[in-house]
Coordinates of C-alpha atoms in Angstrom, one line a residue:
Chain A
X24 CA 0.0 0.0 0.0
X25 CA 0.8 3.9 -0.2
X26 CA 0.4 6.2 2.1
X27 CA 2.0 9.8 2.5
X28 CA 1.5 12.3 5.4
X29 CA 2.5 15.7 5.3
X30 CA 3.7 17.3 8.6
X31 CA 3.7 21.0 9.0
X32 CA 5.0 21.4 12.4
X33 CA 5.1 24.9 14.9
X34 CA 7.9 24.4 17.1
X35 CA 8.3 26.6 20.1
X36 CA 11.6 27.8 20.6
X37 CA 11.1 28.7 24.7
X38 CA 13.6 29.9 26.5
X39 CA 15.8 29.9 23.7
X40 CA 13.4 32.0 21.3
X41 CA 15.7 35.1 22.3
X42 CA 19.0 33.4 20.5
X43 CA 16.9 31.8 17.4
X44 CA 15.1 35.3 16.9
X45 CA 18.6 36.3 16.8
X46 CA 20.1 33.6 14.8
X47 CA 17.5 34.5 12.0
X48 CA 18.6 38.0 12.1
X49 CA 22.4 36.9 11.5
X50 CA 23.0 37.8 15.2
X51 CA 25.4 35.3 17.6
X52 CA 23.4 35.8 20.6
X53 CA 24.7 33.4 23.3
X54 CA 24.1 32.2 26.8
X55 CA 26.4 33.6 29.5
X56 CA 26.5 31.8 32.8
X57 CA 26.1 34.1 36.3
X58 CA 28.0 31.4 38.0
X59 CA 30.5 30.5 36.2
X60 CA 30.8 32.8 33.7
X61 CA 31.0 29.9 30.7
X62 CA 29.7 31.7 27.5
X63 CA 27.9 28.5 25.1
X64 CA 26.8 29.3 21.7
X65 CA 24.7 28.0 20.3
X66 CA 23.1 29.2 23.7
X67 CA 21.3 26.5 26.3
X68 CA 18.8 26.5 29.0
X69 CA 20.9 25.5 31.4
X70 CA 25.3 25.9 32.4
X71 CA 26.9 22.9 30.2
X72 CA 30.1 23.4 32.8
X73 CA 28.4 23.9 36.5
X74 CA 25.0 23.2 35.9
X75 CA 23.6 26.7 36.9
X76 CA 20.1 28.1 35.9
X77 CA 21.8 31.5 36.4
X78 CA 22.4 32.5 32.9
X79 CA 21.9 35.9 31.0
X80 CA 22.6 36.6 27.1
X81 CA 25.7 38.0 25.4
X82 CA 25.7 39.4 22.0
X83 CA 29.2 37.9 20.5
X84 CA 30.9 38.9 17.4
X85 CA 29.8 36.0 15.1
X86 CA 33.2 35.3 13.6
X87 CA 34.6 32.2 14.0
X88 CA 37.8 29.4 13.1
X89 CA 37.3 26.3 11.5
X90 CA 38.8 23.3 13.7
X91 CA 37.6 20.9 11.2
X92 CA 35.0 20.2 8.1
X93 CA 33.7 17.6 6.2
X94 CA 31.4 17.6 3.1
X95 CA 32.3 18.3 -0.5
X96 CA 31.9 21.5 -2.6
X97 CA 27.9 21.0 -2.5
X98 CA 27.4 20.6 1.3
X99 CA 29.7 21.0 4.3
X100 CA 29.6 21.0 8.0
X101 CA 32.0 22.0 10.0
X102 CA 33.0 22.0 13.9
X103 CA 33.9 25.9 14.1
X104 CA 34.5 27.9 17.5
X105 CA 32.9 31.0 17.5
X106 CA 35.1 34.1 18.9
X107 CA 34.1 34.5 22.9
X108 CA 32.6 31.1 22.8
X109 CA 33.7 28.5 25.4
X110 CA 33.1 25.6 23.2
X111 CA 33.3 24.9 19.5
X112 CA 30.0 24.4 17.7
X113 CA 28.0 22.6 14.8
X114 CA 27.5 24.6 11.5
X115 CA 26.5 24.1 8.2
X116 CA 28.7 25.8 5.8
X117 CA 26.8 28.6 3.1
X118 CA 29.9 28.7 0.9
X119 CA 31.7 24.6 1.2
X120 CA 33.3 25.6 -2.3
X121 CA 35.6 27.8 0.2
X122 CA 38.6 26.6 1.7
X123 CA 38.5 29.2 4.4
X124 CA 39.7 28.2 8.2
X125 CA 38.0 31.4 9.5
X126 CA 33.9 32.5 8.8
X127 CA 31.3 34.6 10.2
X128 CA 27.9 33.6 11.2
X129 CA 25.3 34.0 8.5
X130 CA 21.4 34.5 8.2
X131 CA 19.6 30.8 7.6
X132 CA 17.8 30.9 4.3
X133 CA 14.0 30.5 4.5
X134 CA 14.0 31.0 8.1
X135 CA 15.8 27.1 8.4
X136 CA 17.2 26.2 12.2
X137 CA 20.6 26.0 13.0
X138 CA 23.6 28.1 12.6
X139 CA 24.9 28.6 9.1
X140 CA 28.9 29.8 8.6
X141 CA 29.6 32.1 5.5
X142 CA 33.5 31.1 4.7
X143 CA 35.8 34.0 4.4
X144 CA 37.5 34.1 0.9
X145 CA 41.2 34.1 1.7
X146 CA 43.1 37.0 -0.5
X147 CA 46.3 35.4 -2.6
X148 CA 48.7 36.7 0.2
X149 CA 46.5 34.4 2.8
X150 CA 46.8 36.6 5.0
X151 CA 43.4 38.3 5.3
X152 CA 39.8 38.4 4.5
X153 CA 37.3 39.8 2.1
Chain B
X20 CA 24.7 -6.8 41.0
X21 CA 22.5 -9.6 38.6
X22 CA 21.4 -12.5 39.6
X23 CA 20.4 -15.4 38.0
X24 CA 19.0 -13.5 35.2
X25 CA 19.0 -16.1 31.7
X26 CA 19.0 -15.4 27.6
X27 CA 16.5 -18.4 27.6
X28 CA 16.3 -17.9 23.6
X29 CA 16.4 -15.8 20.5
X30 CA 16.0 -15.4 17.1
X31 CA 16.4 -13.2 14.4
X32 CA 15.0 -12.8 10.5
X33 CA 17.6 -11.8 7.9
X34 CA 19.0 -8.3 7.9
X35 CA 18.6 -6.6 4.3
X36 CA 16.4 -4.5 2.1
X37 CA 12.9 -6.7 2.0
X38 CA 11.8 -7.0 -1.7
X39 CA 9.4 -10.0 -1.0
X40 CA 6.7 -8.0 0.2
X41 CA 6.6 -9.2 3.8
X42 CA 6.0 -6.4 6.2
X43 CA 7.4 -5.5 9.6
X44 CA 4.5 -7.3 11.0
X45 CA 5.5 -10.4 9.6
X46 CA 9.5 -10.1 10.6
X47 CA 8.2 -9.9 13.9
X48 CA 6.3 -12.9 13.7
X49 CA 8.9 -14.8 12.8
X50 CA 11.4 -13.5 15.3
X51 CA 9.5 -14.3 18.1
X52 CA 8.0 -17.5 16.9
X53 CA 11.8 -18.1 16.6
X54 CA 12.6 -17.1 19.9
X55 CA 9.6 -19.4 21.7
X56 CA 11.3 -22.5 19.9
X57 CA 14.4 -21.8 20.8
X58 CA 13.7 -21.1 24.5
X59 CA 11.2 -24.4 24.8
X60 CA 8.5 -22.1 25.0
X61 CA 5.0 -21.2 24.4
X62 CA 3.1 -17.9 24.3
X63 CA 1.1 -18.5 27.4
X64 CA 4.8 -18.7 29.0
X65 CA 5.5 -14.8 28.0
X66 CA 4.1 -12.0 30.8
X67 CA 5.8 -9.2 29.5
X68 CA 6.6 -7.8 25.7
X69 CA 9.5 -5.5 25.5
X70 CA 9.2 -3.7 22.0
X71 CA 11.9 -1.6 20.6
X72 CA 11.6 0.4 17.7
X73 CA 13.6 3.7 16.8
X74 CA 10.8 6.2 15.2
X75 CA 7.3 5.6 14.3
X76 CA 8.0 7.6 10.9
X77 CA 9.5 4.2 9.6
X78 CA 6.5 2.0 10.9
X79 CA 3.9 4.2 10.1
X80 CA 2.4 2.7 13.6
X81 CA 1.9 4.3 16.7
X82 CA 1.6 2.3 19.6
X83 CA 3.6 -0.4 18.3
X84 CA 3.8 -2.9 21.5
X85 CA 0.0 -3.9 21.6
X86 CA 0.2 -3.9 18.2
X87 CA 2.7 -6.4 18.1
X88 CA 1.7 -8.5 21.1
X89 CA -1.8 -8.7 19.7
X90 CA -0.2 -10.0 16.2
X91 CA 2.2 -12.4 17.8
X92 CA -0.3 -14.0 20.3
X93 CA 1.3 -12.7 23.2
X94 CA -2.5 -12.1 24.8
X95 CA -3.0 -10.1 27.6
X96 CA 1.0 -9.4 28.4
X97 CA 2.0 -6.6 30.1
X98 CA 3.6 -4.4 27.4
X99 CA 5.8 -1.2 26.5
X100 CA 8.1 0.1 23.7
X101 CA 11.7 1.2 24.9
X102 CA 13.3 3.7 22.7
X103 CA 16.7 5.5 22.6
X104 CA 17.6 6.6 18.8
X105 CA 20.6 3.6 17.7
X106 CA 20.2 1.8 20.8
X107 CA 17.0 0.9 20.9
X108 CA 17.2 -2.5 20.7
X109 CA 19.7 -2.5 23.8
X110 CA 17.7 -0.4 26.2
X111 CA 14.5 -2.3 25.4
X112 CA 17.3 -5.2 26.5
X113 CA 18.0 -3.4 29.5
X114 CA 14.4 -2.7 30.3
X115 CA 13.6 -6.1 30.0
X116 CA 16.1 -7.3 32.4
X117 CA 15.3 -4.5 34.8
X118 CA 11.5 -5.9 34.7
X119 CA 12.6 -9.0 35.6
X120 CA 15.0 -8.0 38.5
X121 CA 12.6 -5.9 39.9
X122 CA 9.7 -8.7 40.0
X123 CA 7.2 -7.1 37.5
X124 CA 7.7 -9.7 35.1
X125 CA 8.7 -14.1 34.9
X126 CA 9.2 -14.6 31.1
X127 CA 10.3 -11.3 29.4
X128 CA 10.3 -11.2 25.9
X129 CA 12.1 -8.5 23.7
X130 CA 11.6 -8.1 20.1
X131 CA 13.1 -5.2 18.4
X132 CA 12.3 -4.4 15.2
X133 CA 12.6 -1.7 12.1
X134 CA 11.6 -1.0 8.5
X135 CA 14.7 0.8 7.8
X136 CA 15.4 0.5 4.4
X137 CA 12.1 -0.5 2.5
X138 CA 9.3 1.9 4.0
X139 CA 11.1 5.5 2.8
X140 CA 13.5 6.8 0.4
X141 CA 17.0 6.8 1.6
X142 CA 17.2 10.7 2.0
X143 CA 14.0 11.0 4.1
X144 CA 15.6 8.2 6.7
X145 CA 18.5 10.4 6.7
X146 CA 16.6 13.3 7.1
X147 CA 15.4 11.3 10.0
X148 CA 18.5 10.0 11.4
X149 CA 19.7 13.4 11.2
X150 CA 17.1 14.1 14.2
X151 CA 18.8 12.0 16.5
X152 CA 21.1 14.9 17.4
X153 CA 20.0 18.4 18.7
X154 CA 17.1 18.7 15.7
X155 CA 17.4 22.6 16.1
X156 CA 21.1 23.0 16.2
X157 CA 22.0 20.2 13.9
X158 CA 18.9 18.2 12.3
X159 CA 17.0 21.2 11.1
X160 CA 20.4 22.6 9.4
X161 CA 20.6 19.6 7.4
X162 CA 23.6 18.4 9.4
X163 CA 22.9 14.7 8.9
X164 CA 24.5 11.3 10.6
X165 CA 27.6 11.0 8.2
X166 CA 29.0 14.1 8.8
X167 CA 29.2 14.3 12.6
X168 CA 30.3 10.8 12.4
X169 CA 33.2 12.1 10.1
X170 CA 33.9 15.4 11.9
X171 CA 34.2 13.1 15.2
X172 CA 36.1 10.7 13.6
X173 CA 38.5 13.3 12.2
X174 CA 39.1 14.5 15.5
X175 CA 39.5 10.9 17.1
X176 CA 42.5 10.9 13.7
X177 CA 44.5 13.8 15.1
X178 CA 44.7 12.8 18.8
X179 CA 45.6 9.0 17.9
X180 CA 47.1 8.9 14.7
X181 CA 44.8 6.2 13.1
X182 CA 44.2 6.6 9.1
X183 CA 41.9 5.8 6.9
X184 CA 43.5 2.6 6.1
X185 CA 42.7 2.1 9.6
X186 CA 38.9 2.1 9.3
X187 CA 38.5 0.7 5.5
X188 CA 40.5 -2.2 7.7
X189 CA 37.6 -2.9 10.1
X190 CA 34.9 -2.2 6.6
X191 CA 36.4 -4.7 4.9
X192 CA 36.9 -7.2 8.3
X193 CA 33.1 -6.9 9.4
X194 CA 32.2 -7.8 5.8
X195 CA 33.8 -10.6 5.8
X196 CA 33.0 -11.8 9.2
X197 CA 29.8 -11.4 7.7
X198 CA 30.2 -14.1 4.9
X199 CA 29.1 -17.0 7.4
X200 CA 26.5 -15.4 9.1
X201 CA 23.2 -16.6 6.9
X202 CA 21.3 -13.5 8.1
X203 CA 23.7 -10.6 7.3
X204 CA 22.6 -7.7 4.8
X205 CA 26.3 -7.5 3.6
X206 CA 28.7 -10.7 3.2
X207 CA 30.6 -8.9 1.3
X208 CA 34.3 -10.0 0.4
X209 CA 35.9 -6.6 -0.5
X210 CA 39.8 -4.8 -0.3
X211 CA 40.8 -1.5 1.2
X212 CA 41.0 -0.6 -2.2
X213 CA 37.8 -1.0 -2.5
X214 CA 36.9 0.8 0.5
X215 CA 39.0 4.0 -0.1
X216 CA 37.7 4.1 -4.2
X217 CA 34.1 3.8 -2.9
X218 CA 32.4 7.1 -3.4
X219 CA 33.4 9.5 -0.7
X220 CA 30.6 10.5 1.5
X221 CA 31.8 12.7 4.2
X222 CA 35.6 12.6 4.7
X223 CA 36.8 10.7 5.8
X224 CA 34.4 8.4 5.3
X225 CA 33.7 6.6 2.1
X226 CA 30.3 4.6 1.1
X227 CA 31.6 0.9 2.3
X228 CA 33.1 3.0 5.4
X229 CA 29.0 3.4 6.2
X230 CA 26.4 1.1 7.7
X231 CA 23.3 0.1 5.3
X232 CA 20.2 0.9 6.2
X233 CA 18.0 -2.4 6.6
X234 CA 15.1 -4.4 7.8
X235 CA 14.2 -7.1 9.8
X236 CA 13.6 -8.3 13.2
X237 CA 15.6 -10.3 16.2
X238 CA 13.9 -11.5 19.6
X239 CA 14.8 -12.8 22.6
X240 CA 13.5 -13.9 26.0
X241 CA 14.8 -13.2 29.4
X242 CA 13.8 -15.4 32.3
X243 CA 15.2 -16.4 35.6
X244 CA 16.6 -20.2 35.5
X245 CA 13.7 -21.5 37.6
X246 CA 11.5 -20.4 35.1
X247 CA 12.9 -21.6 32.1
X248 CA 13.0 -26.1 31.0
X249 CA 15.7 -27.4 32.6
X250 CA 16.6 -24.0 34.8
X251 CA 18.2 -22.9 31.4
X252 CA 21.3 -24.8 32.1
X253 CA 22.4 -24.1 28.5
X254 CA 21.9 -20.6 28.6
X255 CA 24.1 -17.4 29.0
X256 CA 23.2 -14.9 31.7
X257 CA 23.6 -11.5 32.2
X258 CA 26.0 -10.2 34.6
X259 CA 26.0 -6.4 34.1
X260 CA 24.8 -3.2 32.5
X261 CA 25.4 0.2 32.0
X262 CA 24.2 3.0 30.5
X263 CA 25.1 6.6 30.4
X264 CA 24.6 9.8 27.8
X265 CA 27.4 12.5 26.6
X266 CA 26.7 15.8 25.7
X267 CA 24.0 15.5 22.9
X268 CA 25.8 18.8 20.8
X269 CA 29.4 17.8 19.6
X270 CA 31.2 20.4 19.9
X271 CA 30.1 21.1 23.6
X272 CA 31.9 17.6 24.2
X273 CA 36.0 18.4 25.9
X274 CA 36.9 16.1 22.6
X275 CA 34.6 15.2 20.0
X276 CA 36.4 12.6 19.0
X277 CA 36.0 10.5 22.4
X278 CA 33.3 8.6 23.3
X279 CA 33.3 9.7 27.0
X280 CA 29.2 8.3 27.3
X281 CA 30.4 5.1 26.3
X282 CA 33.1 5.2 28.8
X283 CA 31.0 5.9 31.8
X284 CA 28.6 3.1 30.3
X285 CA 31.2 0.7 30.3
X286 CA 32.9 1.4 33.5
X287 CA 28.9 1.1 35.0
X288 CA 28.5 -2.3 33.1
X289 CA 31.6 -3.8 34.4
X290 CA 30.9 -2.5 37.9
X291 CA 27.8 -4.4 38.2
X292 CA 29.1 -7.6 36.9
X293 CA 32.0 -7.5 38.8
X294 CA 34.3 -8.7 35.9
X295 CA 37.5 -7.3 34.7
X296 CA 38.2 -5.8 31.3
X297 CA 40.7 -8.6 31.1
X298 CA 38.0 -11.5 31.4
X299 CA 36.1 -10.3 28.3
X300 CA 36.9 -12.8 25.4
X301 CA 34.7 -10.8 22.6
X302 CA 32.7 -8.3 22.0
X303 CA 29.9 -7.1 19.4
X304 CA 30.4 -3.5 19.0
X305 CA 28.5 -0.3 17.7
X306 CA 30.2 0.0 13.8
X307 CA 27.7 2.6 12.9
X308 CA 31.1 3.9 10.7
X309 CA 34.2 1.6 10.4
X310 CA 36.0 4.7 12.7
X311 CA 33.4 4.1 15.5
X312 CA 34.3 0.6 16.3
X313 CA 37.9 2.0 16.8
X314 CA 36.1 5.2 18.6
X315 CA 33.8 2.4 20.5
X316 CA 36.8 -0.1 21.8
X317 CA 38.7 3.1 22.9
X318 CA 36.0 4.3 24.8
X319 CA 34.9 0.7 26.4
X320 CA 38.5 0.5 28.0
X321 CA 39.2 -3.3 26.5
X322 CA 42.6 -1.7 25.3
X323 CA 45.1 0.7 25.8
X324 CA 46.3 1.9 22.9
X325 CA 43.3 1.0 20.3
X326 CA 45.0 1.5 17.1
X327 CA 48.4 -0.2 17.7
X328 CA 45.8 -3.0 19.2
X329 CA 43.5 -3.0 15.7
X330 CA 46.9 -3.1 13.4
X331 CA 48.3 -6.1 15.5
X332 CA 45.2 -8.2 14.9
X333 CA 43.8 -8.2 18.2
X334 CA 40.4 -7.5 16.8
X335 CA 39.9 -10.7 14.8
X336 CA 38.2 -14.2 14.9
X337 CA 41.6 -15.3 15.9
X338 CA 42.8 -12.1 18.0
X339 CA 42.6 -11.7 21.8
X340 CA 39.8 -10.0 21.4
X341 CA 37.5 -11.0 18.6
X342 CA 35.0 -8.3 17.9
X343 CA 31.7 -8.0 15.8
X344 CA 32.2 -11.8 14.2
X345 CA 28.6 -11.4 13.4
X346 CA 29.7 -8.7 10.9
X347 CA 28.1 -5.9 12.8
X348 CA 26.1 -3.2 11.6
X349 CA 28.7 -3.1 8.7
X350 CA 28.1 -6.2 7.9
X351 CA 25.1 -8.0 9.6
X352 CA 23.2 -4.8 8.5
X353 CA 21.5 -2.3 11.1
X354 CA 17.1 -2.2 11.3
X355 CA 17.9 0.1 14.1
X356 CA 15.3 -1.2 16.4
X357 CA 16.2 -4.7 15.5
X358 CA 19.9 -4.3 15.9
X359 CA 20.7 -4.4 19.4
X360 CA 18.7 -7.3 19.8
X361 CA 20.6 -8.8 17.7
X362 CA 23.9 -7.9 19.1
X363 CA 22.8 -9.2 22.5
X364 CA 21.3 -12.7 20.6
X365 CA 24.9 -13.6 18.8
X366 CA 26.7 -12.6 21.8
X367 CA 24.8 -14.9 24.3
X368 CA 25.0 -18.0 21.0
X369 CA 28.5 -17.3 21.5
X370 CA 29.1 -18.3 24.6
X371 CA 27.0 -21.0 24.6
X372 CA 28.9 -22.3 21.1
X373 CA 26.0 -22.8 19.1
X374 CA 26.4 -19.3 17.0
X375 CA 25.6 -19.7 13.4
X376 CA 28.4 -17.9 12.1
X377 CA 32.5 -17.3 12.4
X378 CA 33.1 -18.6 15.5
X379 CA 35.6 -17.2 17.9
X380 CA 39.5 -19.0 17.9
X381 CA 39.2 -19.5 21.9
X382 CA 35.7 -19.6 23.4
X383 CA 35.2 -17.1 25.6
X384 CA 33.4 -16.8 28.7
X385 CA 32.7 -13.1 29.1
X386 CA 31.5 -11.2 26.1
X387 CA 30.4 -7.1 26.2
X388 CA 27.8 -6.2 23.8
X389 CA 28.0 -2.2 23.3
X390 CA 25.6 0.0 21.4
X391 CA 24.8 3.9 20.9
X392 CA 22.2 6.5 19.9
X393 CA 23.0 9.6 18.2
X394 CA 26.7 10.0 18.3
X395 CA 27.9 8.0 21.2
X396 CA 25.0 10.2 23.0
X397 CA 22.8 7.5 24.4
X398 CA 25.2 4.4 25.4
X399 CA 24.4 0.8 26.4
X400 CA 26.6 -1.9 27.5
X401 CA 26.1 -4.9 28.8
X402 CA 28.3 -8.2 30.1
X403 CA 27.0 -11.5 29.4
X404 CA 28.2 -15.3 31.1
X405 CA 28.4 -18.0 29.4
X406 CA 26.8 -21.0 31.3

């Protein structure tokens, strides 16, 4: 037999609406704990290094080096840490045709989830960015 | 610690992509028809169904466990679906036994079972898989399976030194260990050549690097020995388990390339069985991607230095430590619901030396089954006796 269902699904973003509305404005909006002090981007809900409850928002730069990628010139992902970021995070690469080791965060087309990394175009000395 | 606690029986249905037109309703049928027999047992005997199945986007079925128990004839058991993204299978293992220890059930049985590879096309199952991670940080991006599993695996490269050659190693191994098992998806007899021209997927993982995406079904039943013919004298037991989560976003992990989850499960499982890394004589292991059964025995603790340990042989049918002769997911295939069940089934048919397939050099007389959700996120170990 055949069957096919499609979903349209509203997903709440709760306590982290602040940091997607942000996201989708090209904005690195991350969560800075009270306690601690540990800055996690993407944000949480809760400290991913004590545990605390206690956090506030910081707005950080959105630039960011590549520790490692994978992918091919159509679709890449890359483990990046953004600048001011206590941990490295999860981003799908806008520009995977790039060999760049450094990016800035980018607006997600159609509104999508997730963080999105525009690769900076190295210049033929390598030695900065356009 | 466990007590007493038998695999009274089990059975499982090939692993591979069904073209025959049977559905997931008949696999299961079969497994557990499969399972009574070999256990000595009847339908009456079962109090307790156990059903593990990864996502009801492959089934199409809500509600699978009455479902189930009303189409296998297990009338009137008690029953519940146990779930935890890859290691569903193992935790509906786990719940099983922890329904028997705790007195809620006599005869357990646990079938796991999963339309993998017929039901949907291969890129909406991935779009699914890729959901197994944080779906708002990763999933929704269209940051999919493969590519964490590389980007981890890359790191796990830098801190060790293993190489590719490495991992196309273990791809081409587990599909050989395959080529005796009657059930596995892939018995496939190919070369590291092979492996490293396969198309490249996500470096630096290749397509014969990757697990298929399968169906079928496995079951087993748990009882105490004075509830099973002949107090289950022939059976393995289950001596420990463990079971612990990492960080569920990657890069929040101190090195994504370690599978610290899997360590803390491991250290829990051998805790409670009160065995020593040393005792274990083989192991069925979590090859999601040929660089997570490195990733996996590193984390478990059955070696120091994991890659000098896979290059010396260790890992083979006639190594110290023989691991995944069924094939594994590489090579036995992977319904996801199914496939931890099936882990737990050849290990126990080890160790009572009446396995169907490649057969261990030395029999051994503690084996570790390990297996994972997400990305070494969800990780379930457990220690089996053989009897």
């Amino acid at each position: 037999m055949k069957q096919s269902i499609t979903l349209d699904y509203t997903l709440p973003e709760g306590c982290l609406q602040p940091h997607f509305e942000a996201l989708r404005r090209g904005e690195a909006l991350a969560s800075k704990c009270g306690a601690c002090g540990h800055v996690a981007f993407p944000a949480r809900v809760l400290c991913a290094d004590c545990g605390s409850d206690a956090l506030g928002w910081v707005t950080l730069p959105g630039t960011a080096r590549v520790s490692c990628r994978t992918g091919g010139a159509e679709k890449g992902v890359a483990l990046v840490r953004f600048d001011g970021a206590d941990a490295m995070s999860t981003v799908a690469l806008k520009n995977p045709e790039i060999a760049g080791e450094t990016g800035k965060l980018s607006v997600p087309e159609n509104s999508e989830a997730g963080l999105w990394l525009l690769l900076d175009t190295v210049t033929a000395k390598g030695d900065g960015n356009v | 610690m466990l007590n007493d606690v038998k695999i009274a029986g089990g059975a499982m249905t090939p692993f591979n992509r069904r073209k025959d037109g049977s559905s997931f309703r008949d696999w299961s049928r079969t497994a557990v028809s499969g399972a009574l027999k070999d256990a000595s047992l009847e339908p009456r005997d079962i109090d307790m169904l156990v059903v593990a199945s990864e996502s009801d986007f492959f089934t199409l079925q809500l509600n699978p466990a009455a479902l189930l128990a009303d189409e296998c004839g297990l009338f009137g058991v008690a029953a519940q679906r146990a779930e935890g993204g890859g290691a569903s299978g193992h935790v509906a293992f786990h719940a099983g036994v922890a329904a028997l220890a705790g007195g809620m059930a006599k005869r357990v049985l646990v079938l796991g079972v999963e339309p993998s590879a017929s039901h949907l096309k291969g890129a909406d199952v991935g779009a699914l898989y890729a959901l197994s991670f944080d779906a708002w940080t990763d999933g929704m991006t269209g940051v999919d399976a493969t590519s964490l599993y590389a980007l981890s695996a890359q790191m796990f490269m830098q801190r060790t030194g293993a190489k590719h050659a490495d991992f196309a190693q273990i791809a081409v191994r587990n599909r050989q260990n395959a080529g005796l098992n009657p059930y596995a998806h892939l018995p496939l007899d190919v070369s590291i050549d092979d492996v490293v021209s396969s198309t490249l997927v996500a470096a630096p993982y290749h397509r014969l690097d990757c697990s298929p995406l399968s169906d079928g079904a496995a079951a087993l039943i748990l009882a105490r020995a004075k509830d099973l013919p002949q107090n289950g004298q022939t059976r393995a037991s289950v001596k420990g388990l463990g079971n612990s989560t990492d960080r569920v976003r990657l890069g929040e992990r101190s090195d994504p390339g370690y599978f610290a989850g899997k360590r803390e499960a491991s250290r829990r499982a051998f805790s409670m069985a009160g065995v020593e890394v040393t005792d274990i004589g083989l192991a069925e292991v979590y090859d999601s991607y040929s660089g997570a059964q490195l990733q996996a025995l590193e984390a478990l603790g059955l070696v120091e230095d994991v890659v000098a340990a896979e290059r010396s042989g260790m890992f083979a049918a006639d190594g110290a430590m023989p691991v995944n002769l069924s094939g594994g997911l590489l090579g036995q295939g992977a319904p996801v619901g199914a496939t931890g069940v099936a882990q737990v089934i050849a290990a126990a048919l080890q160790l009572e030396g009446r396995y169907w397939g490649l057969r261990p050099a030395k029999a051994a007389r503690f084996a570790l089954v390990d297996t994972h959700g997400g990305i070494a996120t969800l990780n379930t170990v457990s220690i089996l006796e053989a009897p």
